[in-house]
Amino acid sequence: MNLDALNPMQRRAAETLEGPVLILAGAGSGKTRTLTYRIANLIDHGVLPWHILALTFTNKAAKEMLARVEKLVGADAQDMWIGTFHSVCVRILRRDIEKLGYQRSFTIYDDDDQLRLIKDGLKRLSLDENRMPPKEIRAAISDAKNRMLTPDEWFQESLKDYRSQQIHDLFCYYEERLRAANALDFDDLLLKALELFVDHPPVLDYYRQRFQYVHVDEYQDTNTAQYTFVRLLTQEHRNLCVVGDDDQSIYGWRGADIRNILDFESDFPDAKVIKLEQNYRSTANILDAANQVIAHNVGRKEKALWTDAGEGEKISLFSAGDEREEAAWICEKIRKMQRQEGTPLSQIAVLYRMHAQSRVLEEMFTRAGIPYRIFGGTRFYDRKEVRDALAYLRVLVNPADDVSLLRIINTPKRAIGDSTVEALREHAREEELPLFSVLCDPPETLSSRPKKCIGEFALLLMRLTAMKDTMALGDLVEAVLGETGLRAQFEIEGSEEAQTRLENLMEFAGAAREFENQSEDKTLEAFLENVALVTDLDRQEDAPQYVTLMTLHSAKGLEYEAVFLTGMEEGIFPSVRSVMEEKRLEEERRLCYVGITRAKKRLFLSFARRRLLFNQITHNAPSPFLREIPRRLIADEWAAAERQPFGNAPRSAAQPSRQPQKQEMGFGAPGMAAGSRGALNIPGVQKGFVASPARAYAAKAAVFRAGDRVMHRKFGEGTVTEVRGSGAEERIVISFPAYGTKEFSVSIAPIVKIGDE
């Protein structure tokens, strides 16, 4: 290990080994490298590896950190605990959860399991699912648990109205059913670990002695429960090192509390604060824009990113007529980067504020023949056939798991209908028995045929349970797929969709084999735990050969050569709910900062003057975040003389042109010209107002010649075969591979040239 490989501030952080330490690590400043070297340096100074704990937010980050430490100090790194909050808490609970009245074979319920339980509660309490949406109830329960509130405590903080009472009753039912099923949801993993620490002091003492040096990555994203977990562990030795960036705190909507990082020095008055501000990712112009935007936030710690990598290209700004013109421009830019600069598709990302914005982008990418992938789509382990297989395995581990049992009781079809299932559940409730026990001894009231089917199903589960104790993991999973008929149902069907589902089951069996080959703990319990703790970011492929489309929230922690920030309009980004609330607006601004700092070399910003979204046409003003970027950093894009300017009321087309005034403020500041066909007044771009529409159209028409490759917002990519006429009467004829030959008026055609410039 050579600390000379670090810059001065990174080295200072790596050499500060005792007491509370706050490392404020700006985007792209090498925080993982710094944290890795600090851990390695602790070991180099004689700290035993098993006294070190490092907490991350993704399994991928934990694996990367472990691999880096191992490279520096060798195999001793394996004795550390490096993992996510949830995976570390699971390890603690598997050891001691019996002290809380649970069995160690507890099941971890995911989002889908939670929704099933909540829907069941709505039925039991005779509540309307339309008036009490299950996802809304799940969010309320999760928020309460993140704030460490019981159902009664949550109700005391609520409005205490009729709706609050209903949510409280559902919350109570949900908790009762979880305990009866020997199951925990994701939030419970932290809460139950905390309960162990508080109610059983010897357990807390054991882990305090075990973990004498605690590290927390992405500290700005911690919630109340995570904050409390860390404080309890470090209360005595106080060797806590947290790494984070308050400017990248963007998960307030799911419980993250930015005060945890902002108040660190209040919690630890003797804390050493080290700022990592040198950026190794982006160009100076990109960083300048990011610094200028985030400086408008009040609730932050002062810092400014810098780089010695050079200024780089200016930021490209495009004002589109509508969302299809915006998407066509993006396609044009991607094609140009591929042809002229050789930028691989894997290094291009298109970011948006909400998932609904992807629809038009997907359509245009398909027509342009640009491969893309939506990041954050259906998880592999969320696909129905895979969830069915998982449900069988979960019942083998935890027969009390009624949610999983209900999922598979008639999957594949085995003539156990809904009325039979309801009779079994009613009997289980009356006798206060798990559903599995009722399957083994069904009530006499059932007729012979359903009784026979239930008996065969119970025998199947018992046979598979016996296999679990004697077979290797990979063999067991394949046996389950075969014995249950999960595989056969798709083999018999033979359709293309069935073939895809069959392939997914085979991939699932392969995942079990891979886990068996790579993990020390090769049990079914460990495999199911690993599946439950996989996050979206853990599934991000390193080099996909297609453009990545994703929300800004999903982009955190990633980086690309070129990044497009789309829909930069007030009411979209920032969102309409945040405009009137300063706290929310500051989080939206941090989200903008995160988006900007994903870009390494090229940054593209776009907004539309007219947008169809959620089946409504809106005319939004440009995002206020655009006005916070100095004009000196912006390069106007594609026929700026035809773009509606920011801000002021339209000017008559007959008014004279006006040269740009030198401004160091954002380009929405006073001095911006305004007009019905105006331009963005950016220094160095000599475009003013035009005297008549015909002159503007003539300027546009001159761009097109026979043989040019162009993109039409509806018909996709085509080739110009003829240009005729002049001025406002000019016409263009284009041949489209999929639509044949079309003729357009140049004055109104939504066309962009995509040939080399």
mmCIF file with all atom_site columns, C-alpha atoms in Angstrom, residues 656-726:
data_model
loop_
_atom_site.group_PDB
_atom_site.id
_atom_site.type_symbol
_atom_site.label_atom_id
_atom_site.label_alt_id
_atom_site.label_comp_id
_atom_site.label_asym_id
_atom_site.label_entity_id
_atom_site.label_seq_id
_atom_site.pdbx_PDB_ins_code
_atom_site.Cartn_x
_atom_site.Cartn_y
_atom_site.Cartn_z
_atom_site.occupancy
_atom_site.B_iso_or_equiv
_atom_site.pdbx_formal_charge
_atom_site.auth_seq_id
_atom_site.auth_comp_id
_atom_site.auth_asym_id
_atom_site.auth_atom_id
_atom_site.pdbx_PDB_model_num
ATOM 1  C CA . PRO A 1 656 ? -35.316 45.380 -34.659 1.00 0.00 ? 656 PRO A CA 1
ATOM 2  C CA . SER A 1 657 ? -32.666 42.806 -33.836 1.00 0.00 ? 657 SER A CA 1
ATOM 3  C CA . ARG A 1 658 ? -30.621 43.254 -30.688 1.00 0.00 ? 658 ARG A CA 1
ATOM 4  C CA . GLN A 1 659 ? -27.071 42.139 -29.969 1.00 0.00 ? 659 GLN A CA 1
ATOM 5  C CA . PRO A 1 660 ? -26.393 40.140 -26.797 1.00 0.00 ? 660 PRO A CA 1
ATOM 6  C CA . GLN A 1 661 ? -25.351 42.019 -23.691 1.00 0.00 ? 661 GLN A CA 1
ATOM 7  C CA . LYS A 1 662 ? -22.476 40.653 -21.671 1.00 0.00 ? 662 LYS A CA 1
ATOM 8  C CA . GLN A 1 663 ? -23.842 38.964 -18.554 1.00 0.00 ? 663 GLN A CA 1
ATOM 9  C CA . GLU A 1 664 ? -22.195 36.800 -15.916 1.00 0.00 ? 664 GLU A CA 1
ATOM 10 C CA . MET A 1 665 ? -25.575 35.807 -14.531 1.00 0.00 ? 665 MET A CA 1
ATOM 11 C CA . GLY A 1 666 ? -27.603 32.806 -15.670 1.00 0.00 ? 666 GLY A CA 1
ATOM 12 C CA . PHE A 1 667 ? -28.965 33.026 -19.179 1.00 0.00 ? 667 PHE A CA 1
ATOM 13 C CA . GLY A 1 668 ? -32.494 33.674 -17.913 1.00 0.00 ? 668 GLY A CA 1
ATOM 14 C CA . ALA A 1 669 ? -31.361 36.905 -16.244 1.00 0.00 ? 669 ALA A CA 1
ATOM 15 C CA . PRO A 1 670 ? -32.163 40.466 -17.392 1.00 0.00 ? 670 PRO A CA 1
ATOM 16 C CA . GLY A 1 671 ? -30.558 41.201 -20.727 1.00 0.00 ? 671 GLY A CA 1
ATOM 17 C CA . MET A 1 672 ? -32.066 38.126 -22.378 1.00 0.00 ? 672 MET A CA 1
ATOM 18 C CA . ALA A 1 673 ? -33.762 39.161 -25.565 1.00 0.00 ? 673 ALA A CA 1
ATOM 19 C CA . ALA A 1 674 ? -37.430 38.288 -26.012 1.00 0.00 ? 674 ALA A CA 1
ATOM 20 C CA . GLY A 1 675 ? -39.473 37.792 -29.147 1.00 0.00 ? 675 GLY A CA 1
ATOM 21 C CA . SER A 1 676 ? -41.962 35.628 -30.942 1.00 0.00 ? 676 SER A CA 1
ATOM 22 C CA . ARG A 1 677 ? -39.118 33.981 -32.886 1.00 0.00 ? 677 ARG A CA 1
ATOM 23 C CA . GLY A 1 678 ? -36.297 35.069 -30.582 1.00 0.00 ? 678 GLY A CA 1
ATOM 24 C CA . ALA A 1 679 ? -32.888 33.686 -29.714 1.00 0.00 ? 679 ALA A CA 1
ATOM 25 C CA . LEU A 1 680 ? -31.012 32.793 -26.593 1.00 0.00 ? 680 LEU A CA 1
ATOM 26 C CA . ASN A 1 681 ? -28.561 35.675 -26.254 1.00 0.00 ? 681 ASN A CA 1
ATOM 27 C CA . ILE A 1 682 ? -25.323 33.890 -25.456 1.00 0.00 ? 682 ILE A CA 1
ATOM 28 C CA . PRO A 1 683 ? -21.979 35.678 -25.895 1.00 0.00 ? 683 PRO A CA 1
ATOM 29 C CA . GLY A 1 684 ? -20.356 34.616 -29.131 1.00 0.00 ? 684 GLY A CA 1
ATOM 30 C CA . VAL A 1 685 ? -23.646 33.543 -30.750 1.00 0.00 ? 685 VAL A CA 1
ATOM 31 C CA . GLN A 1 686 ? -24.648 36.347 -33.116 1.00 0.00 ? 686 GLN A CA 1
ATOM 32 C CA . LYS A 1 687 ? -28.376 35.678 -33.490 1.00 0.00 ? 687 LYS A CA 1
ATOM 33 C CA . GLY A 1 688 ? -31.089 38.231 -32.942 1.00 0.00 ? 688 GLY A CA 1
ATOM 34 C CA . PHE A 1 689 ? -34.670 38.710 -34.117 1.00 0.00 ? 689 PHE A CA 1
ATOM 35 C CA . VAL A 1 690 ? -35.836 38.100 -37.659 1.00 0.00 ? 690 VAL A CA 1
ATOM 36 C CA . ALA A 1 691 ? -37.958 40.555 -39.602 1.00 0.00 ? 691 ALA A CA 1
ATOM 37 C CA . SER A 1 692 ? -40.329 37.982 -41.067 1.00 0.00 ? 692 SER A CA 1
ATOM 38 C CA . PRO A 1 693 ? -41.096 34.262 -40.852 1.00 0.00 ? 693 PRO A CA 1
ATOM 39 C CA . ALA A 1 694 ? -40.125 33.835 -44.504 1.00 0.00 ? 694 ALA A CA 1
ATOM 40 C CA . ARG A 1 695 ? -36.518 34.892 -43.799 1.00 0.00 ? 695 ARG A CA 1
ATOM 41 C CA . ALA A 1 696 ? -36.273 32.364 -40.972 1.00 0.00 ? 696 ALA A CA 1
ATOM 42 C CA . TYR A 1 697 ? -37.683 29.603 -43.139 1.00 0.00 ? 697 TYR A CA 1
ATOM 43 C CA . ALA A 1 698 ? -35.292 30.458 -45.944 1.00 0.00 ? 698 ALA A CA 1
ATOM 44 C CA . ALA A 1 699 ? -32.365 30.208 -43.544 1.00 0.00 ? 699 ALA A CA 1
ATOM 45 C CA . LYS A 1 700 ? -33.602 26.793 -42.477 1.00 0.00 ? 700 LYS A CA 1
ATOM 46 C CA . ALA A 1 701 ? -34.244 25.544 -45.992 1.00 0.00 ? 701 ALA A CA 1
ATOM 47 C CA . ALA A 1 702 ? -30.709 26.291 -47.109 1.00 0.00 ? 702 ALA A CA 1
ATOM 48 C CA . VAL A 1 703 ? -29.534 23.576 -44.751 1.00 0.00 ? 703 VAL A CA 1
ATOM 49 C CA . PHE A 1 704 ? -31.174 20.734 -46.700 1.00 0.00 ? 704 PHE A CA 1
ATOM 50 C CA . ARG A 1 705 ? -29.851 19.264 -49.950 1.00 0.00 ? 705 ARG A CA 1
ATOM 51 C CA . ALA A 1 706 ? -30.615 16.111 -51.921 1.00 0.00 ? 706 ALA A CA 1
ATOM 52 C CA . GLY A 1 707 ? -28.826 13.183 -50.335 1.00 0.00 ? 707 GLY A CA 1
ATOM 53 C CA . ASP A 1 708 ? -28.970 14.544 -46.767 1.00 0.00 ? 708 ASP A CA 1
ATOM 54 C CA . ARG A 1 709 ? -29.969 12.104 -44.046 1.00 0.00 ? 709 ARG A CA 1
ATOM 55 C CA . VAL A 1 710 ? -32.666 13.590 -41.813 1.00 0.00 ? 710 VAL A CA 1
ATOM 56 C CA . MET A 1 711 ? -34.843 12.689 -38.862 1.00 0.00 ? 711 MET A CA 1
ATOM 57 C CA . HIS A 1 712 ? -38.606 13.372 -38.851 1.00 0.00 ? 712 HIS A CA 1
ATOM 58 C CA . ARG A 1 713 ? -40.329 13.330 -35.475 1.00 0.00 ? 713 ARG A CA 1
ATOM 59 C CA . LYS A 1 714 ? -43.060 10.930 -36.722 1.00 0.00 ? 714 LYS A CA 1
ATOM 60 C CA . PHE A 1 715 ? -41.572 8.962  -39.619 1.00 0.00 ? 715 PHE A CA 1
ATOM 61 C CA . GLY A 1 716 ? -38.072 8.552  -38.220 1.00 0.00 ? 716 GLY A CA 1
ATOM 62 C CA . GLU A 1 717 ? -34.892 8.519  -40.332 1.00 0.00 ? 717 GLU A CA 1
ATOM 63 C CA . GLY A 1 718 ? -34.975 9.216  -44.079 1.00 0.00 ? 718 GLY A CA 1
ATOM 64 C CA . THR A 1 719 ? -33.045 10.590 -47.074 1.00 0.00 ? 719 THR A CA 1
ATOM 65 C CA . VAL A 1 720 ? -33.752 13.885 -48.851 1.00 0.00 ? 720 VAL A CA 1
ATOM 66 C CA . THR A 1 721 ? -34.455 13.210 -52.553 1.00 0.00 ? 721 THR A CA 1
ATOM 67 C CA . GLU A 1 722 ? -35.461 16.719 -53.698 1.00 0.00 ? 722 GLU A CA 1
ATOM 68 C CA . VAL A 1 723 ? -35.651 20.337 -52.481 1.00 0.00 ? 723 VAL A CA 1
ATOM 69 C CA . ARG A 1 724 ? -37.678 22.803 -54.575 1.00 0.00 ? 724 ARG A CA 1
ATOM 70 C CA . GLY A 1 725 ? -39.219 26.249 -54.346 1.00 0.00 ? 725 GLY A CA 1
ATOM 71 C CA . SER A 1 726 ? -37.894 29.107 -52.232 1.00 0.00 ? 726 SER A CA 1
#
